[in-house]
mmCIF file of C-alpha atoms and ligand atoms in Angstrom:
data_model
loop_
_atom_site.group_PDB
_atom_site.id
_atom_site.type_symbol
_atom_site.label_atom_id
_atom_site.label_comp_id
_atom_site.label_asym_id
_atom_site.label_seq_id
_atom_site.Cartn_x
_atom_site.Cartn_y
_atom_site.Cartn_z
ATOM 1 C CA UNK A 84 -30.168 -13.196 -9.716
ATOM 2 C CA UNK A 85 -26.896 -13.875 -11.515
ATOM 3 C CA UNK A 86 -23.852 -14.737 -9.451
ATOM 4 C CA UNK A 87 -20.849 -12.661 -10.448
ATOM 5 C CA UNK A 88 -17.337 -12.278 -9.156
ATOM 6 C CA UNK A 89 -16.100 -8.720 -9.251
ATOM 7 C CA UNK A 90 -12.450 -8.124 -8.340
ATOM 8 C CA UNK A 91 -12.512 -4.415 -9.239
ATOM 9 C CA UNK A 92 -10.349 -2.342 -6.836
ATOM 10 C CA UNK A 93 -8.174 -5.414 -6.180
ATOM 11 C CA UNK A 94 -4.515 -5.445 -7.169
ATOM 12 C CA UNK A 95 -3.126 -8.861 -8.122
ATOM 13 C CA UNK A 96 0.519 -9.885 -8.498
ATOM 14 C CA UNK A 97 1.112 -12.861 -10.831
ATOM 15 C CA UNK A 98 4.539 -14.435 -11.392
ATOM 16 C CA UNK A 99 5.380 -16.325 -14.570
ATOM 17 C CA UNK A 100 2.795 -14.169 -16.339
ATOM 18 C CA UNK A 101 4.481 -14.121 -19.768
ATOM 19 C CA UNK A 102 3.490 -17.654 -20.764
ATOM 20 C CA UNK A 103 1.192 -20.601 -20.210
ATOM 21 C CA UNK A 104 -0.751 -20.906 -16.962
ATOM 22 C CA UNK A 105 0.521 -17.572 -15.563
ATOM 23 C CA UNK A 106 -0.676 -15.734 -18.691
ATOM 24 C CA UNK A 107 -4.072 -17.459 -18.419
ATOM 25 C CA UNK A 108 -4.346 -16.522 -14.743
ATOM 26 C CA UNK A 109 -3.446 -12.878 -15.456
ATOM 27 C CA UNK A 110 -6.029 -12.720 -18.270
ATOM 28 C CA UNK A 111 -8.833 -14.213 -16.148
ATOM 29 C CA UNK A 112 -8.104 -11.998 -13.115
ATOM 30 C CA UNK A 113 -8.214 -9.015 -15.468
ATOM 31 C CA UNK A 114 -11.540 -10.203 -16.906
ATOM 32 C CA UNK A 115 -12.871 -10.296 -13.333
ATOM 33 C CA UNK A 116 -11.880 -6.634 -12.937
ATOM 34 C CA UNK A 117 -8.600 -6.895 -11.017
ATOM 35 C CA UNK A 118 -5.576 -4.731 -11.793
ATOM 36 C CA UNK A 119 -2.864 -7.253 -12.620
ATOM 37 C CA UNK A 120 0.858 -6.693 -12.118
ATOM 38 C CA UNK A 121 2.607 -9.543 -13.895
ATOM 39 C CA UNK A 122 6.287 -10.420 -13.782
ATOM 40 C CA UNK A 123 8.427 -12.980 -15.547
ATOM 41 C CA UNK A 124 12.058 -13.714 -16.312
ATOM 42 C CA UNK A 125 11.053 -13.040 -19.934
ATOM 43 C CA UNK A 126 9.772 -9.542 -20.483
ATOM 44 C CA UNK A 127 6.348 -9.263 -22.117
ATOM 45 C CA UNK A 128 3.678 -6.668 -22.818
ATOM 46 C CA UNK A 129 2.964 -4.903 -19.482
ATOM 47 C CA UNK A 130 5.091 -7.511 -17.693
ATOM 48 C CA UNK A 131 8.008 -6.553 -15.447
ATOM 49 C CA UNK A 132 11.227 -8.456 -15.874
ATOM 50 C CA UNK A 133 11.954 -10.308 -12.624
ATOM 51 C CA UNK A 134 13.874 -13.489 -11.848
ATOM 52 C CA UNK A 135 11.869 -14.885 -8.918
ATOM 53 C CA UNK A 136 14.921 -16.798 -7.647
ATOM 54 C CA UNK A 137 16.672 -13.461 -7.045
ATOM 55 C CA UNK A 138 15.207 -12.238 -3.739
ATOM 56 C CA UNK A 139 16.461 -8.682 -4.284
ATOM 57 C CA UNK A 140 14.697 -8.446 -7.670
ATOM 58 C CA UNK A 141 11.559 -9.949 -6.125
ATOM 59 C CA UNK A 142 11.547 -7.472 -3.211
ATOM 60 C CA UNK A 143 12.168 -4.511 -5.557
ATOM 61 C CA UNK A 144 9.266 -5.600 -7.794
ATOM 62 C CA UNK A 145 6.870 -5.921 -4.833
ATOM 63 C CA UNK A 146 7.986 -2.525 -3.423
ATOM 64 C CA UNK A 147 7.494 -0.949 -6.849
ATOM 65 C CA UNK A 148 3.958 -2.394 -7.216
ATOM 66 C CA UNK A 149 3.018 -1.280 -3.702
ATOM 67 C CA UNK A 150 4.372 2.228 -4.355
ATOM 68 C CA UNK A 151 2.566 2.593 -7.718
ATOM 69 C CA UNK A 152 -0.731 0.866 -6.858
ATOM 70 C CA UNK A 153 -0.902 1.558 -3.123
ATOM 71 C CA UNK A 154 -1.941 -2.006 -2.282
ATOM 72 C CA UNK A 155 -1.681 -5.728 -3.059
ATOM 73 C CA UNK A 156 -4.729 -7.949 -2.427
ATOM 74 C CA UNK A 157 -4.045 -11.117 -4.429
ATOM 75 C CA UNK A 158 -0.778 -12.949 -5.062
ATOM 76 C CA UNK A 159 -0.591 -15.847 -7.502
ATOM 77 C CA UNK A 160 2.799 -17.524 -7.329
ATOM 78 C CA UNK A 161 2.998 -19.402 -10.614
ATOM 79 C CA UNK A 162 6.528 -19.100 -12.044
ATOM 80 C CA UNK A 163 8.115 -22.513 -12.218
ATOM 81 C CA UNK A 164 9.717 -24.986 -14.537
ATOM 82 C CA UNK A 165 10.165 -28.727 -14.977
ATOM 83 C CA UNK A 166 13.395 -30.091 -13.550
ATOM 84 C CA UNK A 167 13.114 -33.749 -14.575
ATOM 85 C CA UNK A 168 16.591 -35.160 -14.008
ATOM 86 C CA UNK A 169 15.844 -38.415 -12.135
ATOM 87 C CA UNK A 170 16.818 -39.564 -8.656
ATOM 88 C CA UNK A 171 20.118 -41.197 -9.649
ATOM 89 C CA UNK A 172 21.211 -38.774 -12.354
ATOM 90 C CA UNK A 173 20.403 -35.489 -10.607
ATOM 91 C CA UNK A 174 23.389 -33.421 -9.578
ATOM 92 C CA UNK A 175 23.392 -31.247 -6.481
ATOM 93 C CA UNK A 176 23.172 -28.291 -8.861
ATOM 94 C CA UNK A 177 19.959 -29.727 -10.409
ATOM 95 C CA UNK A 178 18.508 -30.173 -6.916
ATOM 96 C CA UNK A 179 19.403 -26.603 -5.912
ATOM 97 C CA UNK A 180 18.144 -25.037 -9.173
ATOM 98 C CA UNK A 181 14.841 -26.881 -8.701
ATOM 99 C CA UNK A 182 14.446 -25.965 -5.028
ATOM 100 C CA UNK A 183 15.372 -22.317 -5.649
ATOM 101 C CA UNK A 184 12.720 -21.902 -8.361
ATOM 102 C CA UNK A 185 9.983 -24.383 -7.470
ATOM 103 C CA UNK A 186 10.007 -23.992 -3.676
ATOM 104 C CA UNK A 187 12.085 -21.175 -2.153
ATOM 105 C CA UNK A 188 10.909 -18.478 -4.593
ATOM 106 C CA UNK A 189 7.247 -19.109 -3.620
ATOM 107 C CA UNK A 190 8.084 -18.589 0.070
ATOM 108 C CA UNK A 191 10.166 -15.477 -0.673
ATOM 109 C CA UNK A 192 7.339 -13.972 -2.756
ATOM 110 C CA UNK A 193 4.865 -14.613 0.073
ATOM 111 C CA UNK A 194 7.258 -12.964 2.550
ATOM 112 C CA UNK A 195 7.774 -9.953 0.273
ATOM 113 C CA UNK A 196 3.988 -9.452 -0.042
ATOM 114 C CA UNK A 197 3.033 -10.232 3.590
ATOM 115 C CA UNK A 198 2.778 -6.648 4.876
ATOM 116 C CA UNK A 199 0.768 -5.419 1.877
ATOM 117 C CA UNK A 200 -1.586 -8.430 2.038
ATOM 118 C CA UNK A 201 -2.194 -7.843 5.758
ATOM 119 C CA UNK A 202 -2.969 -4.195 5.051
ATOM 120 C CA UNK A 203 -5.450 -5.280 2.342
ATOM 121 C CA UNK A 204 -7.752 -6.828 4.942
ATOM 122 C CA UNK A 205 -8.692 -9.593 2.455
ATOM 123 C CA UNK A 206 -5.254 -10.771 1.337
ATOM 124 C CA UNK A 207 -5.062 -14.031 -0.602
ATOM 125 C CA UNK A 208 -2.029 -16.086 -1.647
ATOM 126 C CA UNK A 209 -2.521 -18.767 -4.319
ATOM 127 C CA UNK A 210 0.427 -21.078 -4.894
ATOM 128 C CA UNK A 211 0.577 -23.058 -8.133
ATOM 129 C CA UNK A 212 1.841 -26.525 -7.266
ATOM 130 C CA UNK A 213 1.313 -29.562 -9.533
ATOM 131 C CA UNK A 214 -0.396 -32.947 -9.707
ATOM 132 C CA UNK A 215 3.180 -34.195 -9.089
ATOM 133 C CA UNK A 216 2.567 -33.159 -5.460
ATOM 134 C CA UNK A 217 0.262 -36.185 -5.114
ATOM 135 C CA UNK A 218 1.677 -38.828 -7.474
ATOM 136 C CA UNK A 219 4.489 -38.824 -9.998
ATOM 137 C CA UNK A 220 6.182 -40.463 -12.992
ATOM 138 C CA UNK A 221 9.651 -42.103 -13.082
ATOM 139 C CA UNK A 222 12.287 -39.512 -14.002
ATOM 140 C CA UNK A 223 10.421 -36.443 -12.705
ATOM 141 C CA UNK A 224 12.598 -36.157 -9.589
ATOM 142 C CA UNK A 225 13.392 -33.597 -8.089
ATOM 143 C CA UNK A 226 10.535 -31.416 -9.480
ATOM 144 C CA UNK A 227 7.933 -33.522 -7.642
ATOM 145 C CA UNK A 228 9.789 -33.076 -4.341
ATOM 146 C CA UNK A 229 9.507 -29.277 -4.522
ATOM 147 C CA UNK A 230 5.860 -29.446 -5.620
ATOM 148 C CA UNK A 231 5.039 -31.798 -2.730
ATOM 149 C CA UNK A 232 6.748 -29.399 -0.311
ATOM 150 C CA UNK A 233 4.561 -26.553 -1.620
ATOM 151 C CA UNK A 234 1.510 -28.283 -0.115
ATOM 152 C CA UNK A 235 3.291 -27.904 3.251
ATOM 153 C CA UNK A 236 4.043 -24.250 2.528
ATOM 154 C CA UNK A 237 0.336 -23.659 1.792
ATOM 155 C CA UNK A 238 -0.622 -25.259 5.113
ATOM 156 C CA UNK A 239 1.956 -23.322 7.153
ATOM 157 C CA UNK A 240 1.119 -19.939 5.638
ATOM 158 C CA UNK A 241 -2.613 -20.593 6.103
ATOM 159 C CA UNK A 242 -2.243 -21.394 9.796
ATOM 160 C CA UNK A 243 0.516 -18.881 10.635
ATOM 161 C CA UNK A 244 -0.744 -15.879 8.606
ATOM 162 C CA UNK A 245 -4.495 -16.387 8.768
ATOM 163 C CA UNK A 246 -7.030 -14.971 9.210
ATOM 164 C CA UNK A 247 -5.490 -11.744 7.816
ATOM 165 C CA UNK A 248 -4.102 -13.680 4.833
ATOM 166 C CA UNK A 249 -5.830 -16.702 3.305
ATOM 167 C CA UNK A 250 -3.470 -19.135 1.564
ATOM 168 C CA UNK A 251 -4.531 -21.875 -0.862
ATOM 169 C CA UNK A 252 -2.834 -23.985 -3.520
ATOM 170 C CA UNK A 253 -3.813 -25.278 -6.942
ATOM 171 C CA UNK A 254 -2.275 -28.477 -8.296
ATOM 172 C CA UNK A 255 -2.932 -28.497 -12.040
ATOM 173 C CA UNK A 256 -2.792 -31.711 -14.054
ATOM 174 C CA UNK A 257 -1.903 -31.656 -17.782
ATOM 175 C CA UNK A 258 -2.473 -28.082 -18.942
ATOM 176 C CA UNK A 259 -1.827 -27.197 -22.575
ATOM 177 C CA UNK A 260 1.107 -24.751 -22.295
ATOM 178 C CA UNK A 261 4.527 -24.216 -23.907
ATOM 179 C CA UNK A 262 5.989 -25.714 -20.709
ATOM 180 C CA UNK A 263 3.942 -28.864 -21.165
ATOM 181 C CA UNK A 264 4.742 -29.078 -24.885
ATOM 182 C CA UNK A 265 8.410 -29.445 -23.857
ATOM 183 C CA UNK A 266 7.341 -32.676 -22.120
ATOM 184 C CA UNK A 267 5.536 -34.000 -25.219
ATOM 185 C CA UNK A 268 8.534 -33.004 -27.350
ATOM 186 C CA UNK A 269 10.732 -35.353 -25.317
ATOM 187 C CA UNK A 270 8.928 -38.332 -26.963
ATOM 188 C CA UNK A 271 9.795 -39.744 -30.424
ATOM 189 C CA UNK A 272 6.291 -38.757 -31.619
ATOM 190 C CA UNK A 273 5.033 -35.761 -29.612
ATOM 191 C CA UNK A 274 1.625 -35.846 -31.364
ATOM 192 C CA UNK A 275 1.123 -39.539 -30.554
ATOM 193 C CA UNK A 276 2.070 -38.944 -26.913
ATOM 194 C CA UNK A 277 -0.309 -35.972 -26.716
ATOM 195 C CA UNK A 278 -3.214 -38.093 -28.074
ATOM 196 C CA UNK A 279 -2.355 -40.959 -25.728
ATOM 197 C CA UNK A 280 -2.319 -38.527 -22.789
ATOM 198 C CA UNK A 281 -5.640 -36.937 -23.777
ATOM 199 C CA UNK A 282 -7.227 -40.396 -23.889
ATOM 200 C CA UNK A 283 -6.053 -41.191 -20.348
ATOM 201 C CA UNK A 284 -8.234 -38.362 -19.038
ATOM 202 C CA UNK A 285 -11.921 -39.064 -18.264
ATOM 203 C CA UNK A 286 -12.705 -35.590 -19.715
ATOM 204 C CA UNK A 287 -10.800 -36.528 -22.940
ATOM 205 C CA UNK A 288 -8.936 -33.251 -23.180
ATOM 206 C CA UNK A 289 -6.059 -31.334 -21.628
ATOM 207 C CA UNK A 290 -6.770 -28.366 -19.359
ATOM 208 C CA UNK A 291 -6.344 -24.776 -20.481
ATOM 209 C CA UNK A 292 -4.491 -21.943 -18.703
ATOM 210 C CA UNK A 293 -7.787 -20.023 -18.552
ATOM 211 C CA UNK A 294 -9.423 -22.890 -16.628
ATOM 212 C CA UNK A 295 -6.727 -22.576 -13.953
ATOM 213 C CA UNK A 296 -7.250 -18.800 -14.142
ATOM 214 C CA UNK A 297 -10.954 -19.311 -13.417
ATOM 215 C CA UNK A 298 -10.053 -21.280 -10.283
ATOM 216 C CA UNK A 299 -7.840 -18.373 -9.211
ATOM 217 C CA UNK A 300 -10.694 -15.906 -9.758
ATOM 218 C CA UNK A 301 -12.939 -18.012 -7.514
ATOM 219 C CA UNK A 302 -10.287 -18.679 -4.845
ATOM 220 C CA UNK A 303 -9.392 -14.968 -4.731
ATOM 221 C CA UNK A 304 -13.017 -13.981 -4.235
ATOM 222 C CA UNK A 305 -15.048 -13.706 -1.038
ATOM 223 C CA UNK A 306 -17.057 -16.773 -2.185
ATOM 224 C CA UNK A 307 -13.948 -18.801 -1.238
ATOM 225 C CA UNK A 308 -13.593 -17.325 2.262
ATOM 226 C CA UNK A 309 -13.842 -20.839 3.807
ATOM 227 C CA UNK A 310 -11.053 -22.196 1.558
ATOM 228 C CA UNK A 311 -7.632 -22.154 3.224
ATOM 229 C CA UNK A 312 -4.618 -24.398 3.742
ATOM 230 C CA UNK A 313 -5.635 -26.858 1.015
ATOM 231 C CA UNK A 314 -4.092 -27.544 -2.384
ATOM 232 C CA UNK A 315 -6.848 -28.260 -4.907
ATOM 233 C CA UNK A 316 -6.118 -30.903 -7.537
ATOM 234 C CA UNK A 317 -7.475 -29.853 -10.961
ATOM 235 C CA UNK A 318 -6.576 -32.743 -13.267
ATOM 236 C CA UNK A 319 -9.542 -33.606 -15.499
ATOM 237 C CA UNK A 320 -10.129 -36.767 -13.503
ATOM 238 C CA UNK A 321 -6.735 -38.283 -14.424
ATOM 239 C CA UNK A 322 -5.979 -39.372 -10.852
ATOM 240 C CA UNK A 323 -9.359 -41.095 -10.483
ATOM 241 C CA UNK A 324 -8.158 -43.869 -12.795
ATOM 242 C CA UNK A 325 -6.395 -46.648 -10.886
ATOM 243 C CA UNK A 326 -4.886 -48.492 -13.853
ATOM 244 C CA UNK A 327 -4.220 -47.384 -17.426
ATOM 245 C CA UNK A 328 -5.114 -50.692 -19.054
HETATM 246 P P1 LIG B 95 5.502 -22.202 -19.016
HETATM 247 O O1 LIG B 95 6.936 -22.584 -19.236
HETATM 248 O O2 LIG B 95 4.601 -22.136 -20.188
HETATM 249 O O3 LIG B 95 5.438 -20.854 -18.200
HETATM 250 C C1 LIG B 95 6.211 -20.644 -17.064
HETATM 251 C C2 LIG B 95 6.594 -19.177 -16.987
HETATM 252 O O4 LIG B 95 7.420 -18.994 -15.834
HETATM 253 C C3 LIG B 95 7.413 -18.749 -18.220
HETATM 254 O O5 LIG B 95 6.895 -17.535 -18.758
HETATM 255 C C4 LIG B 95 8.814 -18.571 -17.654
HETATM 256 O O6 LIG B 95 9.569 -17.567 -18.329
HETATM 257 C C5 LIG B 95 8.512 -18.181 -16.212
HETATM 258 N N1 LIG B 95 9.673 -18.402 -15.358
HETATM 259 C C6 LIG B 95 10.478 -19.487 -15.327
HETATM 260 N N2 LIG B 95 11.500 -19.285 -14.479
HETATM 261 C C7 LIG B 95 11.324 -18.041 -13.960
HETATM 262 C C8 LIG B 95 12.043 -17.258 -13.035
HETATM 263 N N3 LIG B 95 13.189 -17.698 -12.484
HETATM 264 N N4 LIG B 95 11.587 -16.030 -12.722
HETATM 265 C C9 LIG B 95 10.453 -15.552 -13.292
HETATM 266 N N5 LIG B 95 9.734 -16.242 -14.183
HETATM 267 C C10 LIG B 95 10.175 -17.474 -14.519
HETATM 268 O O7 LIG B 95 4.971 -23.265 -17.936
HETATM 269 P P2 LIG B 95 3.503 -23.611 -17.465
HETATM 270 O O8 LIG B 95 3.209 -24.963 -17.978
HETATM 271 O O9 LIG B 95 2.574 -22.502 -17.725
HETATM 272 O O10 LIG B 95 3.742 -23.734 -15.884
HETATM 273 C C11 LIG B 95 3.438 -22.701 -14.973
HETATM 274 C C12 LIG B 95 3.420 -23.281 -13.563
HETATM 275 O O11 LIG B 95 2.440 -24.304 -13.481
HETATM 276 C C13 LIG B 95 4.746 -23.911 -13.136
HETATM 277 O O12 LIG B 95 4.956 -23.662 -11.763
HETATM 278 C C14 LIG B 95 4.512 -25.390 -13.375
HETATM 279 O O13 LIG B 95 5.298 -26.176 -12.539
HETATM 280 C C15 LIG B 95 3.037 -25.501 -13.018
HETATM 281 N N6 LIG B 95 2.374 -26.653 -13.606
HETATM 282 C C16 LIG B 95 2.176 -26.782 -14.952
HETATM 283 C C17 LIG B 95 1.484 -27.873 -15.461
HETATM 284 C C18 LIG B 95 1.193 -28.045 -16.912
HETATM 285 O O14 LIG B 95 0.645 -29.088 -17.285
HETATM 286 N N7 LIG B 95 1.477 -27.104 -17.782
HETATM 287 C C19 LIG B 95 1.010 -28.935 -14.584
HETATM 288 C C20 LIG B 95 1.258 -28.716 -13.182
HETATM 289 C C21 LIG B 95 1.910 -27.607 -12.734
#
């Protein structure tokens, strides 16, 4: 008998759905049958325009989805951005901009969706963290601080809001997205840096947004009902390597 995941009749909210990982997650949840309500600061096809750092906009979006769809079962909090300013050079404004987007907005989205997820009976929150939650690179402060804190948010929501709501995290490694290309573009030869990076991975490739989407499909399904409070590292084996040469 084939094993299939069917998310038909489920309504999923995905933030940052206009690009990269968020777009891949939205596409894969749709392929699994879910009705996806995407939002992003950049408007896209069937994507509502929402700045996730603006709590009023976030609450209005969630109320609108609940009113139109009657329910929310799955929330994937993906919107985020690199703030790589360095520990010495970061201003307080850099710190705040990073925390607002890469930490506070995830908590505010969870709060906005709490009642609807409880009513669902099988509510799931998936928070997109980063491999920077577990190890980092010089200069990536304060982004890594927010991503590390998200692992704590996942734990707290899992223990405080379970069993009605199951919360998990995904920490992607290098995923081929416009956001990641910005990182490669910061090197004198972006192509050389990309090839060097690929070669540092035991799987000899970068991840794709759809691969992270497939993890979301699984984690949102009843097959993952024993998964809670953990942030899963999906990094192509990069962190298994102790030394680069
Ligand atoms: P991306 O830049 O391609 O996509 C991010 C999306 O979030 C964009 O569509 C952007 O408009 C949206 N966004 C940014 N600020 C927003 C705001 N205030 N309100 C609403 N939407 C906003 O980036 P990518 O690479 O797809 O990253 C997505 C998430 O995955 C981020 O949280 C990032 O930190 C995380 N991540 C990405 C990795 C990668 O290798 N690409 C690795 C680890 C984590």
